Amino acid sequence: MYAIVEDSGTQIRVAEGDEFEIDLREGAEAGSEIVFDRVLLISSGEGEPTIGLPYVEGASVKAEVLEQFKADKVTSIKFKRL
């Protein structure tokens, strides 16, 4: 069984036991729970999946926050030819 959820403009395929990265959240500490209520698709692996228009009504996905972190800062330099 898996679901596709929308978060911050990105679509994420999730299944039970999966670990995935999302954008940083304010107030979400390690051990807290996040609920994704924008579920686009639910599939049990058998038969046809349930597809939302645009979201599946009454469906939600709960996830536990393992840790919050920031990635290394990325710097880019653009050179202009004179």
PDB file of C-alpha atoms in Angstrom:
ATOM      1  CA  MET A   1       0.000   0.000   0.000  1.00  0.00           C
ATOM      2  CA  TYR A   2       1.317   3.434  -0.881  1.00  0.00           C
ATOM      3  CA  ALA A   3       0.089   6.994  -1.264  1.00  0.00           C
ATOM      4  CA  ILE A   4       1.196  10.101  -3.099  1.00  0.00           C
ATOM      5  CA  VAL A   5       0.974  13.274  -1.009  1.00  0.00           C
ATOM      6  CA  GLU A   6       1.576  16.903  -1.896  1.00  0.00           C
ATOM      7  CA  ASP A   7       3.779  19.035   0.362  1.00  0.00           C
ATOM      8  CA  SER A   8       5.144  22.495  -0.434  1.00  0.00           C
ATOM      9  CA  GLY A   9       4.487  22.060  -4.144  1.00  0.00           C
ATOM     10  CA  THR A  10       6.234  18.668  -4.374  1.00  0.00           C
ATOM     11  CA  GLN A  11       4.693  15.241  -4.745  1.00  0.00           C
ATOM     12  CA  ILE A  12       6.073  12.495  -2.502  1.00  0.00           C
ATOM     13  CA  ARG A  13       5.412   8.761  -2.814  1.00  0.00           C
ATOM     14  CA  VAL A  14       5.150   7.287   0.678  1.00  0.00           C
ATOM     15  CA  ALA A  15       4.518   3.840   2.104  1.00  0.00           C
ATOM     16  CA  GLU A  16       4.402   2.515   5.646  1.00  0.00           C
ATOM     17  CA  GLY A  17       7.902   2.467   7.139  1.00  0.00           C
ATOM     18  CA  ASP A  18       9.426   4.852   4.566  1.00  0.00           C
ATOM     19  CA  GLU A  19      11.801   7.633   5.591  1.00  0.00           C
ATOM     20  CA  PHE A  20      11.791  10.783   3.448  1.00  0.00           C
ATOM     21  CA  GLU A  21      12.946  14.395   3.611  1.00  0.00           C
ATOM     22  CA  ILE A  22      10.637  17.399   3.435  1.00  0.00           C
ATOM     23  CA  ASP A  23      11.122  21.133   3.840  1.00  0.00           C
ATOM     24  CA  LEU A  24      11.963  22.523   7.269  1.00  0.00           C
ATOM     25  CA  ARG A  25       8.920  23.025   9.536  1.00  0.00           C
ATOM     26  CA  GLU A  26       8.505  25.528  12.334  1.00  0.00           C
ATOM     27  CA  GLY A  27       7.403  23.983  15.616  1.00  0.00           C
ATOM     28  CA  ALA A  28       8.031  20.403  14.497  1.00  0.00           C
ATOM     29  CA  GLU A  29      10.471  18.789  16.909  1.00  0.00           C
ATOM     30  CA  ALA A  30      11.871  15.279  16.942  1.00  0.00           C
ATOM     31  CA  GLY A  31       9.180  12.858  18.020  1.00  0.00           C
ATOM     32  CA  SER A  32       6.253  15.060  16.992  1.00  0.00           C
ATOM     33  CA  GLU A  33       3.697  14.048  14.387  1.00  0.00           C
ATOM     34  CA  ILE A  34       2.872  15.702  11.045  1.00  0.00           C
ATOM     35  CA  VAL A  35      -0.384  15.065   9.185  1.00  0.00           C
ATOM     36  CA  PHE A  36      -0.457  15.372   5.390  1.00  0.00           C
ATOM     37  CA  ASP A  37      -4.058  16.017   4.358  1.00  0.00           C
ATOM     38  CA  ARG A  38      -3.370  16.677   0.670  1.00  0.00           C
ATOM     39  CA  VAL A  39      -3.404  13.076  -0.587  1.00  0.00           C
ATOM     40  CA  LEU A  40      -3.412  12.812  -4.381  1.00  0.00           C
ATOM     41  CA  LEU A  41      -3.553   9.014  -4.780  1.00  0.00           C
ATOM     42  CA  ILE A  42      -3.972   5.896  -2.652  1.00  0.00           C
ATOM     43  CA  SER A  43      -3.131   2.417  -3.931  1.00  0.00           C
ATOM     44  CA  SER A  44      -3.419  -0.883  -2.121  1.00  0.00           C
ATOM     45  CA  GLY A  45      -1.381  -2.675  -4.769  1.00  0.00           C
ATOM     46  CA  GLU A  46      -4.423  -4.668  -5.887  1.00  0.00           C
ATOM     47  CA  GLY A  47      -6.839  -3.338  -8.465  1.00  0.00           C
ATOM     48  CA  GLU A  48      -7.335   0.269  -9.414  1.00  0.00           C
ATOM     49  CA  PRO A  49      -5.868   3.064  -7.246  1.00  0.00           C
ATOM     50  CA  THR A  50      -8.085   5.792  -5.773  1.00  0.00           C
ATOM     51  CA  ILE A  51      -7.259   9.047  -7.529  1.00  0.00           C
ATOM     52  CA  GLY A  52      -8.377  12.375  -6.104  1.00  0.00           C
ATOM     53  CA  LEU A  53      -9.838  15.293  -8.009  1.00  0.00           C
ATOM     54  CA  PRO A  54      -7.565  17.046  -6.963  1.00  0.00           C
ATOM     55  CA  TYR A  55      -7.338  15.358  -3.520  1.00  0.00           C
ATOM     56  CA  VAL A  56      -8.751  12.116  -2.131  1.00  0.00           C
ATOM     57  CA  GLU A  57     -11.611  13.124   0.139  1.00  0.00           C
ATOM     58  CA  GLY A  58     -11.238  12.098   3.794  1.00  0.00           C
ATOM     59  CA  ALA A  59      -7.722  10.686   3.370  1.00  0.00           C
ATOM     60  CA  SER A  60      -4.665  11.709   5.377  1.00  0.00           C
ATOM     61  CA  VAL A  61      -1.149  10.428   6.024  1.00  0.00           C
ATOM     62  CA  LYS A  62       0.531  10.678   9.427  1.00  0.00           C
ATOM     63  CA  ALA A  63       4.313  10.881   9.774  1.00  0.00           C
ATOM     64  CA  GLU A  64       6.688  11.152  12.719  1.00  0.00           C
ATOM     65  CA  VAL A  65       9.511  13.715  12.709  1.00  0.00           C
ATOM     66  CA  LEU A  66      12.835  11.941  13.272  1.00  0.00           C
ATOM     67  CA  GLU A  67      15.067  15.040  13.213  1.00  0.00           C
ATOM     68  CA  GLN A  68      15.287  18.583  11.853  1.00  0.00           C
ATOM     69  CA  PHE A  69      18.406  19.611   9.975  1.00  0.00           C
ATOM     70  CA  LYS A  70      19.679  22.126   7.476  1.00  0.00           C
ATOM     71  CA  ALA A  71      21.778  21.105   4.511  1.00  0.00           C
ATOM     72  CA  ASP A  72      25.064  22.811   3.714  1.00  0.00           C
ATOM     73  CA  LYS A  73      24.706  26.246   2.166  1.00  0.00           C
ATOM     74  CA  VAL A  74      25.115  26.231  -1.586  1.00  0.00           C
ATOM     75  CA  THR A  75      26.819  29.207  -3.195  1.00  0.00           C
ATOM     76  CA  SER A  76      26.838  29.839  -6.900  1.00  0.00           C
ATOM     77  CA  ILE A  77      28.840  32.340  -8.915  1.00  0.00           C
ATOM     78  CA  LYS A  78      27.756  33.617 -12.301  1.00  0.00           C
ATOM     79  CA  PHE A  79      30.376  35.025 -14.604  1.00  0.00           C
ATOM     80  CA  LYS A  80      29.458  37.463 -17.330  1.00  0.00           C
ATOM     81  CA  ARG A  81      31.560  37.688 -20.419  1.00  0.00           C
ATOM     82  CA  LEU A  82      32.618  41.241 -21.199  1.00  0.00           C
TER      83      LEU A  82
END
